[in-house]
Amino acid sequence: MQYKDVYAAWKADPEAFWMRAAEEIDWDTEPSKALFADNAPLYEWFSDGFVNTCWNAVDRHVEAGHGARTAIIHDSPVTGTIHRITYAELKARVASLAGALREKGVEKGDRVIIYMPMVPEALEAMLACARLGAIHSVVFGGFAAHELAVRIDDAKPKAIIAASCGIEPGRVVHYKPLLDAAIEQAQHKPDFCVIFQREEEVAKLTEGRDFDWHAFQYGVAPADCVPVEGNHPAYILYTSGTTGQPKGVVRATGGHLVALNWSMKHIYDVEAGDTFWAASDVGWVVGHSYICYAPLIAGCTTIVFEGKPVGTPDAGTFWRVIQDHKVKSFFTAPTAFRAIKRDDPEGRLVKDYDLSSLKALFLAGERADPDTIKWAEAKLGVPVIDHWWQTETGWAIAANPLGIEKLPVKIGSPSVAMPGYDVQVLDEGGHPVKPGTLGAIAVKLPLPPGTLPTLWNAEARFRKSYLEHFPGYYETGDAGYIDEDGYLYIMARTDDVINVAGHRLSTGAMEEVLASHEDVAECAVIGVADDLKGQLPLGFLCLNKGCNRPHEEIVKECVKLVRDQIGPVAAFKLACVVDRLPKTRSGKILRGTMVKIADGAPFKTPATIDDPAILDEIAVALKELGYPKA
Ligand code: COA
Ligand code: AMP
């Protein structure tokens, strides 16, 4: 089979294509059809089927006689431990945890927030929710208490499952005080919390509210899998939008199972028994789809890696993990490879390991720069596959589908649209443009199974953010073009989202925090190019009239404010004070022009600018911060 035949078969009969893919999933009641379009332009998949995610990810493999196969390997260079869990053990652990949650009142449809580092218990907590039909929402550990509080108020969880601590190189992340502060700040209070105590730091539990992970499971009957409707939400994952209020991306159960299972075989070319490794974090969509669910649904061994590409202990860590666990398919963000390349430019450490198990490297999360791709290809000697997707879609929109056919790689392109996605580049009026012409990238509705049906408690925002600008299409928020051969090129975001070390962040959210500083009258945050992290946020602060405090002091306070309010992951360390911001005559801040000045890129002074002299002032301020880089 060739890619073009598979894509054409989908296009000719999407219903038959997805019903065939659905046969690989164990349904309690089979769906009568794939697409439910009664409520268009809101679509659902497999709505009248009944199914359980945990059954498909865990129990069915044990039933099929594969209980002794390793399901999860926790490889943790930061604690110096490696721990393997078989499918049979995983089933017992998840059923026990689910039983204890049920005993405390967690039922189908209840929300449970999970706030944990890279430990297998994070996956077990996700699977235990899935077992009960409870809707989990995992919050990344690098977010501050305030961000957690915002998510608590939006998801209104019955329970929160957290670990006592996480471990970053050189410091312990104290999860429990962050959790306590978040619950204190939030209007909504969970009924109870479950705390997984780690050896590195044992947290003090709040009497009556907090339960110890092990103790609360003691003597409780394990829970069976609860079948849920195909359109039942499996999880909510918050992601950055244009404002400080994150978007709660909803993932529906049936489509999630079908699409992820399809992707493992056809995109990543792995099968049951293979080891698949996504070096990301459970707090991001990559962690949901490709650390937890997809590898387990497909019966693979997945790796939960608690470390960094460099410094834990060195730039050879990734190669050691690939060698020791015989990783067949490896997935990470380009920034991780840039970090390795910086520490070990010659790739000397690669030679110390046997990487013969590795068949392909997949990159996503940000633009894969040609230097990084070429370096990885040369050092690893395997295909390096850039692929493009988003939290919203849950799986690749565009990729080179190795399990179907390895298409020629075009460096700089994440290759071609996957079945299910009719990707088009549109002009401002919503008309498809000619190949090679830059425009907004949109996907013709309906989106395929596994993608978001709506935003949690925010259908109007869903319609406004994604469906209204180009009727009949899903607006991706990315701009780019398609070439004559159908290869996509993703060039930039069309909104205020920036991508820092593969982490999606909102400049609007940072501006809201900076504006709350008592001396700041007005501000703007832009993303500037960075060799390691792809982009870094940089803030411009205009101070209140009469404020004569030293600028360095205010900048320092603003940096701390963003770290305290959003979290260390924002990586907000660059800011400067300016008198004025460049604006159009109608008052719109010219962020794009400031980005060009900071990156040393050619730019035209916008015709609508209010006062062109301000651009010179911005250039002077940037120069003091060292931008543009030589
Ligand atoms: N919990 C708490 N803090 C965290 C965290 C977590 N899970 N993850 C990151 N942080 C902190 C870091 O410790 C750092 O804090 P610091 O300012 O005190 O140093 C800060 O957030 C910024 O982190 P990051 O941007 O990741 O920078 P870094 O210098 O620590 O590491 C890389 C740089 C490139 C090594 C790292 O970003 C990386 O491995 N990236 C891989 C990309 C990835 O997994 N992306 C996910 C999407 S696919
Ligand atoms: P996230 O929702 O965190 O996965 O971020 C999604 C965004 O990251 C996309 O909309 C793109 O802007 C960017 N992105 C992800 N993968 C790629 C890629 N392969 N090439 C270019 N940009 C990417």
XYZ file of C-alpha atoms and ligand atoms in Angstrom:
701
model
C 0.000 0.000 0.000
C 1.219 3.502 -0.781
C 0.421 6.627 1.173
C -1.498 8.159 -1.709
C -3.766 5.102 -1.922
C -4.465 5.132 1.817
C -5.195 8.855 1.758
C -7.432 8.467 -1.319
C -9.283 5.554 0.314
C -10.006 7.722 3.341
C -11.145 10.627 1.177
C -13.397 8.415 -0.928
C -15.168 6.916 2.079
C -14.179 8.359 5.483
C -16.965 6.471 7.215
C -15.715 3.080 6.005
C -12.101 4.042 6.718
C -12.743 4.874 10.373
C -15.155 1.985 10.942
C -12.385 -0.337 9.729
C -9.888 1.325 12.077
C -12.427 0.932 14.914
C -12.354 -2.856 14.500
C -8.971 -2.902 16.261
C -10.586 -1.629 19.456
C -12.512 -3.784 21.949
C -16.008 -2.297 22.234
C -18.552 -3.288 24.862
C -21.178 -2.186 22.335
C -20.008 -1.560 18.801
C -20.839 1.849 17.343
C -23.518 1.833 14.630
C -21.548 4.387 12.622
C -18.418 6.514 12.832
C -19.407 10.165 12.295
C -22.256 11.913 14.118
C -22.893 15.160 12.264
C -26.350 16.164 13.565
C -24.896 19.125 15.408
C -22.556 20.376 12.654
C -20.242 22.237 12.665
C -19.722 20.404 15.968
C -18.968 16.776 15.208
C -18.628 13.614 17.249
C -17.273 10.163 16.516
C -18.522 6.709 17.573
C -21.033 8.341 19.954
C -23.356 5.345 20.329
C -20.617 2.769 20.973
C -19.658 1.771 24.526
C -16.030 1.279 25.373
C -13.457 1.626 28.140
C -10.019 3.138 27.561
C -8.321 1.322 30.438
C -9.630 -2.025 29.184
C -8.100 -1.343 25.784
C -4.817 -0.027 27.191
C -4.288 -2.626 29.898
C -6.757 -5.441 30.589
C -7.175 -6.720 27.054
C -3.447 -7.387 26.761
C -3.508 -9.390 29.993
C -6.600 -11.312 28.813
C -4.764 -12.094 25.574
C -1.961 -13.741 27.551
C 0.560 -10.888 27.532
C 0.439 -10.120 31.258
C 4.170 -10.782 31.646
C 5.106 -8.219 28.973
C 6.609 -4.979 30.265
C 4.094 -2.162 30.016
C 6.048 0.697 31.614
C 9.733 1.281 32.264
C 10.425 4.130 34.657
C 13.962 5.264 33.867
C 14.899 8.018 36.270
C 18.462 9.331 36.106
C 17.516 12.056 38.583
C 16.835 9.454 41.289
C 19.208 6.792 39.945
C 16.475 4.155 39.583
C 15.023 1.955 36.842
C 11.790 0.137 37.499
C 9.711 -2.127 35.244
C 5.974 -2.798 35.486
C 4.345 -5.650 33.566
C 0.887 -5.439 32.055
C -0.431 -7.799 34.769
C 1.070 -5.624 37.526
C -0.254 -2.500 35.872
C -3.744 -3.961 35.758
C -3.632 -4.831 39.472
C -2.249 -1.414 40.453
C -4.716 0.556 38.363
C -7.720 -1.535 39.458
C -6.731 -1.041 43.095
C -6.290 2.726 42.723
C -9.587 2.976 40.837
C -11.287 0.953 43.576
C -10.017 3.354 46.232
C -11.110 6.409 44.239
C -14.554 4.864 43.767
C -14.781 4.123 47.500
C -14.276 7.859 48.112
C -17.050 8.738 45.694
C -15.359 9.230 42.321
C -17.704 8.128 39.541
C -18.154 8.345 35.792
C -18.085 11.974 34.666
C -16.399 13.328 37.814
C -13.248 15.330 37.178
C -9.937 14.453 38.789
C -6.893 16.713 38.537
C -3.520 14.981 38.386
C -0.445 17.018 39.345
C 2.546 14.706 39.183
C 6.084 14.463 37.842
C 7.409 11.771 35.515
C 6.625 8.730 37.644
C 4.596 5.683 36.538
C 2.021 6.557 39.176
C 1.033 9.512 36.963
C 0.039 7.064 34.205
C -1.647 4.818 36.748
C -3.708 7.757 37.994
C -4.759 8.584 34.411
C -5.674 4.961 33.726
C -7.547 4.609 37.042
C -9.726 7.585 36.048
C -10.279 6.043 32.626
C -11.256 2.774 34.311
C -14.072 4.534 36.173
C -15.066 6.865 33.345
C -13.842 9.801 35.436
C -12.415 12.702 33.424
C -8.824 13.523 34.269
C -7.001 16.753 33.788
C -3.241 16.528 34.138
C -1.448 19.751 35.076
C 2.231 20.142 34.161
C 4.564 20.359 37.179
C 6.365 23.449 35.892
C 3.261 25.597 36.403
C 2.874 27.755 39.487
C 0.077 27.466 42.077
C -1.976 30.172 40.371
C -2.135 28.222 37.091
C -3.199 25.126 39.015
C -5.884 27.170 40.786
C -7.254 28.437 37.465
C -7.579 24.825 36.276
C -9.205 23.727 39.541
C -11.836 26.425 39.161
C -12.542 25.517 35.560
C -12.588 21.710 35.863
C -14.125 21.603 39.372
C -12.486 18.295 40.309
C -13.909 15.986 42.933
C -10.373 14.835 43.733
C -6.786 15.887 43.101
C -4.039 13.306 42.842
C -0.547 14.714 43.381
C 2.959 13.647 44.260
C 4.875 15.039 47.212
C 7.621 16.357 44.946
C 9.250 16.437 41.567
C 12.951 16.523 40.850
C 14.547 19.027 38.527
C 18.319 18.959 38.135
C 19.718 20.692 41.204
C 16.423 21.292 42.977
C 13.410 19.548 44.418
C 10.064 20.888 43.194
C 7.810 21.041 46.232
C 4.492 19.957 44.781
C 2.587 19.784 48.054
C 2.967 23.469 49.063
C 2.074 24.410 45.468
C -1.021 22.217 45.695
C -2.021 23.676 49.073
C -1.595 27.228 47.772
C -3.628 26.437 44.662
C -6.512 24.965 46.668
C -6.366 27.988 48.955
C -6.570 30.360 45.951
C -9.291 28.445 44.096
C -12.990 29.072 44.685
C -13.768 25.396 44.081
C -12.483 22.944 46.702
C -11.949 19.262 45.894
C -13.571 16.713 48.229
C -10.199 15.085 48.824
C -6.588 14.747 47.665
C -4.431 11.677 47.219
C -0.726 12.209 47.793
C 1.930 9.922 46.380
C 4.796 10.272 48.854
C 8.216 10.089 47.221
C 11.329 9.126 49.137
C 13.038 12.373 48.159
C 10.499 14.438 50.097
C 7.662 13.276 52.284
C 4.930 15.902 52.478
C 2.779 16.765 55.463
C -0.809 15.701 54.813
C -3.804 17.874 55.657
C -5.923 15.913 58.112
C -9.319 14.958 56.692
C -8.539 16.218 53.172
C -5.382 14.385 52.103
C -4.956 10.628 51.873
C -1.778 8.691 51.390
C -1.629 6.937 47.989
C -0.881 3.502 49.493
C -2.860 3.711 52.725
C -6.110 4.739 51.048
C -5.984 1.662 48.786
C -5.538 -0.738 51.678
C -8.339 -3.304 51.988
C -10.374 -1.766 49.167
C -11.911 -3.949 46.428
C -10.383 -3.385 42.979
C -12.631 -1.724 40.398
C -13.675 -3.191 37.053
C -13.731 -1.153 33.853
C -16.866 0.975 33.405
C -17.994 1.132 29.750
C -18.678 4.694 28.613
C -20.260 6.193 25.497
C -17.911 6.822 22.588
C -18.398 10.584 22.977
C -17.786 10.573 26.742
C -14.881 12.913 27.604
C -11.753 10.923 28.413
C -9.829 13.941 29.589
C -9.458 17.718 29.604
C -6.044 19.159 28.837
C -5.539 22.873 29.273
C -3.445 24.671 26.709
C -2.377 28.248 26.089
C -4.600 30.551 24.110
C -4.442 34.287 23.642
C -5.521 35.198 27.169
C -4.598 34.169 30.707
C -7.574 31.801 30.756
C -6.273 28.533 29.271
C -8.405 26.523 26.868
C -9.692 23.201 28.197
C -9.259 20.872 25.238
C -11.709 17.960 25.543
C -10.788 14.518 24.221
C -13.650 12.121 23.535
C -13.111 8.449 24.376
C -13.989 6.479 21.230
C -12.171 8.570 18.651
C -9.141 8.836 20.924
C -8.789 5.047 21.073
C -9.315 4.523 17.358
C -7.031 7.320 16.141
C -4.155 6.636 18.536
C -4.210 2.936 17.743
C -4.181 3.700 14.001
C -1.282 6.134 14.413
C 0.990 3.666 16.206
C 0.989 1.238 13.325
C 0.739 3.584 10.358
C 2.764 6.608 11.454
C 5.240 5.281 14.023
C 5.516 1.768 12.542
C 5.431 -0.056 15.878
C 3.546 -3.120 16.988
C 2.688 -4.905 20.213
C 5.871 -5.868 22.047
C 7.980 -3.036 20.583
C 9.452 -0.370 22.851
C 8.251 3.136 22.105
C 9.706 6.175 23.820
C 8.370 9.712 23.853
C 10.718 11.923 25.868
C 8.227 14.559 26.902
C 6.128 15.056 30.017
C 2.715 13.688 30.994
C 1.592 17.294 31.455
C 1.676 17.917 27.681
C -0.351 16.379 24.894
C 2.637 14.343 23.709
C 2.725 12.774 27.154
C -0.997 11.990 27.094
C -1.002 10.495 23.625
C 2.435 8.925 23.302
C 3.790 8.271 26.787
C 0.556 6.984 28.252
C -2.270 6.007 25.944
C -1.119 5.104 22.428
C 1.797 2.781 23.316
C -0.361 0.940 25.857
C -3.387 0.691 23.566
C -1.053 -0.828 20.977
C 0.459 -3.253 23.541
C 3.942 -1.705 23.383
C 6.371 -0.992 26.197
C 6.419 2.715 27.037
C 9.199 4.586 28.831
C 8.574 7.147 31.539
C 11.847 9.075 31.528
C 12.513 11.348 34.482
C 15.500 13.342 33.347
C 16.737 15.860 30.825
C 18.544 15.418 27.511
C 21.683 16.942 29.037
C 23.093 17.066 32.546
C 21.415 13.895 33.852
C 24.249 13.001 33.869
C 25.410 13.962 30.368
C 24.464 14.359 26.715
C 24.617 10.579 26.265
C 21.557 9.846 28.428
C 19.161 9.480 25.498
C 21.503 7.010 23.792
C 21.820 4.970 26.996
C 18.042 4.737 27.353
C 17.644 3.704 23.702
C 20.324 1.031 24.128
C 19.226 -0.318 27.520
C 15.538 -0.608 26.670
C 15.898 -1.428 22.970
C 13.816 1.516 21.859
C 12.484 1.055 18.340
C 10.783 4.391 17.793
C 11.825 7.567 19.590
C 9.911 10.836 19.786
C 11.079 14.142 21.231
C 11.161 17.899 20.591
C 13.901 19.452 18.428
C 14.995 21.607 21.380
C 16.185 18.466 23.186
C 18.470 17.670 20.256
C 19.725 21.245 20.136
C 20.660 20.907 23.815
C 22.560 17.668 23.103
C 24.260 19.126 20.023
C 25.411 22.109 22.074
C 26.998 19.867 24.733
C 28.384 17.237 22.360
C 28.638 18.852 18.908
C 30.628 15.964 17.428
C 28.186 13.428 18.777
C 31.068 11.542 20.422
C 28.821 10.034 23.071
C 26.612 8.397 20.433
C 29.475 6.022 19.645
C 29.537 4.671 23.208
C 26.144 3.008 22.790
C 24.564 0.299 20.680
C 21.626 1.982 18.978
C 20.850 -0.894 16.611
C 17.279 -1.238 17.931
C 16.393 2.300 16.827
C 14.518 2.535 13.545
C 13.333 6.152 13.514
C 13.389 9.466 15.329
C 10.212 11.581 15.358
C 10.303 15.299 16.130
C 7.377 17.581 16.967
C 6.229 20.365 19.236
C 7.975 23.165 17.386
C 9.586 23.802 14.037
C 12.409 21.342 13.365
C 15.305 23.414 12.069
C 17.339 21.912 9.206
C 20.632 21.912 11.188
C 19.111 19.805 13.931
C 17.543 17.353 11.492
C 20.780 16.933 9.543
C 22.814 16.488 12.731
C 20.409 13.858 14.066
C 20.360 12.001 10.743
C 24.130 11.985 10.525
C 24.725 10.872 14.115
C 21.924 8.309 14.478
C 21.769 6.962 10.927
C 17.980 6.527 11.012
C 15.148 8.458 9.331
C 14.400 11.699 11.169
C 10.712 12.453 10.799
C 9.332 15.884 11.527
C 5.594 15.799 12.166
C 3.121 18.519 12.976
C 0.247 18.516 15.431
C -1.321 20.341 18.342
C -2.866 19.755 21.745
C -6.204 20.229 20.023
C -5.709 17.404 17.526
C -4.089 14.872 19.876
C -2.262 13.176 16.997
C -0.403 14.172 13.865
C -2.075 16.363 11.262
C 0.910 15.958 8.963
C 3.639 13.337 9.048
C 5.707 10.934 7.026
C 3.761 7.707 7.690
C 6.566 5.198 8.126
C 4.170 2.314 8.747
C 2.529 2.848 5.360
C 5.445 4.004 3.268
C 8.509 6.131 3.872
C 7.997 9.135 1.654
C 10.976 11.199 0.543
C 11.958 13.557 3.375
C 11.925 17.260 2.532
C 13.870 19.023 5.225
C 11.851 21.904 6.670
C 8.529 20.165 6.035
C 6.581 17.844 8.369
C 5.560 16.072 5.119
C 1.975 15.390 4.155
C -1.559 15.407 5.567
C -2.615 12.253 7.385
C -5.853 10.489 6.449
C -8.660 12.295 8.231
C -7.184 15.727 7.621
C -8.063 17.730 4.516
C -5.485 20.478 5.039
C -5.813 23.703 3.076
C -3.990 27.017 3.040
C -6.431 29.938 2.959
C -6.184 33.641 2.231
C -7.811 36.236 4.500
C -11.098 35.783 2.662
C -11.078 32.042 3.353
C -10.229 30.974 -0.219
C -7.661 28.230 -0.857
C -4.445 29.671 -2.282
C -2.115 28.277 -4.936
C 0.720 25.890 -3.988
C 3.701 27.764 -2.602
C 1.592 30.708 -1.393
C 1.680 31.600 2.273
C -1.612 31.672 4.177
C -3.524 30.484 7.228
C -3.488 26.716 7.601
C -6.953 25.277 8.112
C -8.486 21.809 8.105
C -11.767 21.145 6.338
C -14.433 19.977 8.800
C -15.034 17.493 10.206
C -11.750 16.914 11.981
C -10.929 13.194 12.315
C -11.511 10.975 15.364
C -9.258 11.750 18.328
C -9.365 15.524 17.855
C -11.208 17.953 20.120
C -15.011 18.023 19.850
C -15.226 21.221 21.943
C -13.632 23.145 24.830
C -14.604 22.259 28.383
C -17.533 24.433 29.493
C -16.762 26.832 26.667
C -18.550 25.893 23.474
C -18.892 29.530 22.412
C -15.146 30.023 22.834
C -14.539 26.841 20.836
C -16.638 28.161 17.957
C -15.053 31.602 18.141
C -11.438 30.392 18.444
C -11.513 27.695 15.794
C -14.630 27.664 13.604
C -15.846 31.189 12.941
C -12.994 32.819 11.079
C -13.137 30.348 8.185
C -16.638 28.791 8.063
C -16.458 25.090 7.228
C -12.883 24.827 8.475
C -10.947 24.339 11.700
C -8.437 27.188 12.045
C -5.123 25.783 13.272
C -3.550 29.096 14.314
C -0.505 28.230 12.226
C 0.513 29.906 8.986
C 2.449 28.290 6.176
C 2.159 26.854 2.694
C 1.782 23.612 0.750
C 4.147 22.856 -2.137
C 3.360 21.269 -5.508
C 3.858 17.780 -4.059
C 1.436 18.338 -1.195
C 4.160 18.818 1.452
C 3.271 21.251 4.211
C 5.536 23.965 5.600
C 4.655 25.442 9.000
C 6.135 28.917 9.248
C 4.600 30.835 12.173
C 1.672 31.209 14.530
C -1.051 33.637 13.567
C -1.858 34.406 17.222
C 0.051 35.360 20.377
C 1.161 31.836 21.187
C 4.922 31.259 21.390
C 6.878 28.050 21.627
C 9.642 27.946 24.244
C 11.648 24.704 24.415
C 8.701 22.871 22.856
C 6.391 24.318 25.499
C 3.378 26.262 24.243
C 2.984 29.562 26.062
C 0.758 32.594 25.744
C 2.363 36.029 25.540
C -1.079 37.425 26.378
C -1.065 35.531 29.676
C 2.382 36.958 30.516
C 1.182 40.465 29.644
C -1.737 40.056 32.044
C 0.698 39.183 34.832
C 3.088 42.054 34.034
C 0.197 44.519 33.866
C -0.690 43.572 37.436
C 2.629 45.029 38.713
C 1.807 48.297 40.466
C 4.383 50.322 38.534
C 3.525 48.985 35.088
C 1.126 51.107 33.042
C 1.339 49.142 29.816
C 3.359 46.250 28.480
C 3.961 43.895 25.577
C 5.545 40.459 25.429
C 7.020 39.038 22.236
C 8.821 35.799 21.374
C 12.405 36.307 20.181
C 14.447 33.674 18.365
C 16.701 31.541 20.567
C 19.287 29.008 19.424
C 18.441 26.487 22.131
C 14.786 26.948 22.998
C 13.507 28.106 19.618
C 11.889 31.167 21.172
C 12.184 33.108 24.416
C 9.672 35.577 25.831
C 10.832 39.182 26.106
C 8.831 41.891 27.844
C 8.607 45.644 27.257
C 7.386 47.620 30.257
C 6.025 51.176 30.226
C 5.903 52.568 33.736
C 3.319 54.750 35.407
C 3.938 58.486 35.197
C 5.980 59.675 38.154
C 7.461 56.257 38.919
C 11.141 56.903 39.567
C 12.185 53.579 41.067
C 15.309 51.989 39.528
C 14.354 50.136 36.363
C 16.465 47.064 37.244
C 14.448 46.614 40.413
C 11.142 46.708 38.571
C 12.412 44.326 35.890
C 13.548 41.904 38.597
C 10.164 42.048 40.296
C 8.390 41.477 36.994
C 10.527 38.417 36.223
C 9.710 37.025 39.660
C 6.022 37.815 39.218
C 5.771 35.770 36.018
C 7.668 32.887 37.630
C 5.397 32.984 40.677
C 2.157 33.388 38.739
C 2.712 31.243 35.640
C 5.691 29.149 36.668
C 9.344 28.487 35.857
C 8.314 26.870 32.561
C 7.477 30.332 31.180
C 11.258 30.932 31.132
C 10.556 34.664 31.373
C 13.888 36.310 32.154
C 14.233 39.126 29.610
C 12.539 42.474 30.068
C 13.283 46.162 29.615
C 11.668 49.478 30.401
C 10.664 51.700 27.467
C 8.847 55.032 27.315
C 6.308 54.022 24.700
C 5.174 51.028 22.669
C 4.886 51.180 18.887
C 1.234 51.139 17.862
C -0.984 51.582 14.871
C -3.120 54.685 14.717
C -6.019 52.560 15.969
C -3.965 51.557 19.024
C -2.894 47.990 18.112
C 0.567 47.167 19.484
C 2.960 46.266 16.652
C 4.366 43.095 18.200
C 5.317 41.577 14.850
C 7.532 44.531 13.981
C 9.235 44.365 17.382
C 9.933 40.652 16.820
C 11.597 41.466 13.496
C 13.792 44.149 15.102
C 14.788 41.759 17.908
C 15.591 38.956 15.464
C 17.519 41.290 13.144
C 15.116 40.419 10.317
C 14.313 42.880 7.536
C 11.075 44.775 8.080
C 9.025 47.562 6.585
C 7.774 50.303 8.857
C 4.010 49.676 8.859
C 2.082 52.369 7.009
C -0.440 52.477 9.857
C 2.155 53.239 12.547
C 1.336 56.119 14.836
C 4.885 57.344 15.412
C 7.768 55.636 13.547
C 10.367 57.134 15.933
C 9.258 54.665 18.618
C 10.786 51.834 16.600
C 14.227 53.407 17.089
C 13.638 53.564 20.846
C 12.666 49.884 20.813
C 15.829 49.039 18.863
C 17.970 50.834 21.456
C 16.287 49.000 24.353
C 16.727 45.659 22.586
C 20.385 46.396 21.894
C 20.970 46.805 25.608
C 19.518 43.327 26.130
C 21.844 41.961 23.435
C 19.297 41.752 20.584
C 19.566 41.126 17.747
C 22.132 38.414 18.487
C 25.286 38.688 16.424
N 8.530 20.802 36.996
C 9.029 21.914 37.556
N 9.820 22.774 36.907
C 10.095 22.504 35.627
C 9.594 21.367 34.974
C 8.771 20.486 35.724
N 8.246 19.407 35.188
N 10.057 21.369 33.709
C 10.813 22.454 33.553
N 10.841 23.142 34.720
C 11.587 24.359 35.008
C 13.052 24.144 34.756
O 13.686 23.590 35.894
C 13.530 25.558 34.490
O 13.669 26.207 35.737
P 14.843 27.272 36.030
O 14.355 28.543 35.412
O 14.876 27.317 37.523
O 16.077 26.745 35.412
C 12.353 26.217 33.799
O 11.205 25.398 34.120
C 12.467 26.297 32.299
O 12.550 24.963 31.787
P 13.001 24.622 30.302
O 12.491 25.684 29.379
O 12.640 23.229 30.008
O 14.569 24.850 30.309
P 15.765 24.020 30.882
O 16.930 24.930 30.753
O 15.472 23.422 32.210
O 15.951 22.804 29.849
C 15.890 21.725 27.699
C 16.129 23.028 28.461
C 15.984 21.989 26.210
C 16.918 20.703 28.118
C 14.482 21.223 28.076
O 13.535 22.227 27.779
C 14.029 19.975 27.388
O 14.438 18.886 27.658
N 13.102 20.095 26.486
C 12.492 18.952 25.851
C 11.252 19.425 25.243
C 10.028 18.747 25.684
O 10.020 17.783 26.372
N 8.922 19.339 25.226
C 7.604 18.851 25.507
C 6.731 18.936 24.320
S 7.115 17.676 23.121
P 1.127 22.120 21.348
O -0.337 22.319 21.390
O 1.823 22.459 22.608
O 1.481 20.756 20.831
O 1.686 23.152 20.292
C 1.200 23.140 18.990
C 1.906 24.156 18.154
O 3.316 23.875 18.124
C 1.486 24.113 16.712
O 0.304 24.832 16.469
C 2.692 24.707 16.019
O 2.697 26.105 16.123
C 3.829 24.145 16.829
N 4.318 22.895 16.235
C 4.096 21.647 16.668
N 4.728 20.742 15.884
C 5.358 21.446 14.920
C 6.178 21.101 13.787
N 6.499 19.833 13.525
N 6.643 22.106 13.007
C 6.340 23.390 13.272
N 5.589 23.773 14.324
C 5.099 22.824 15.143
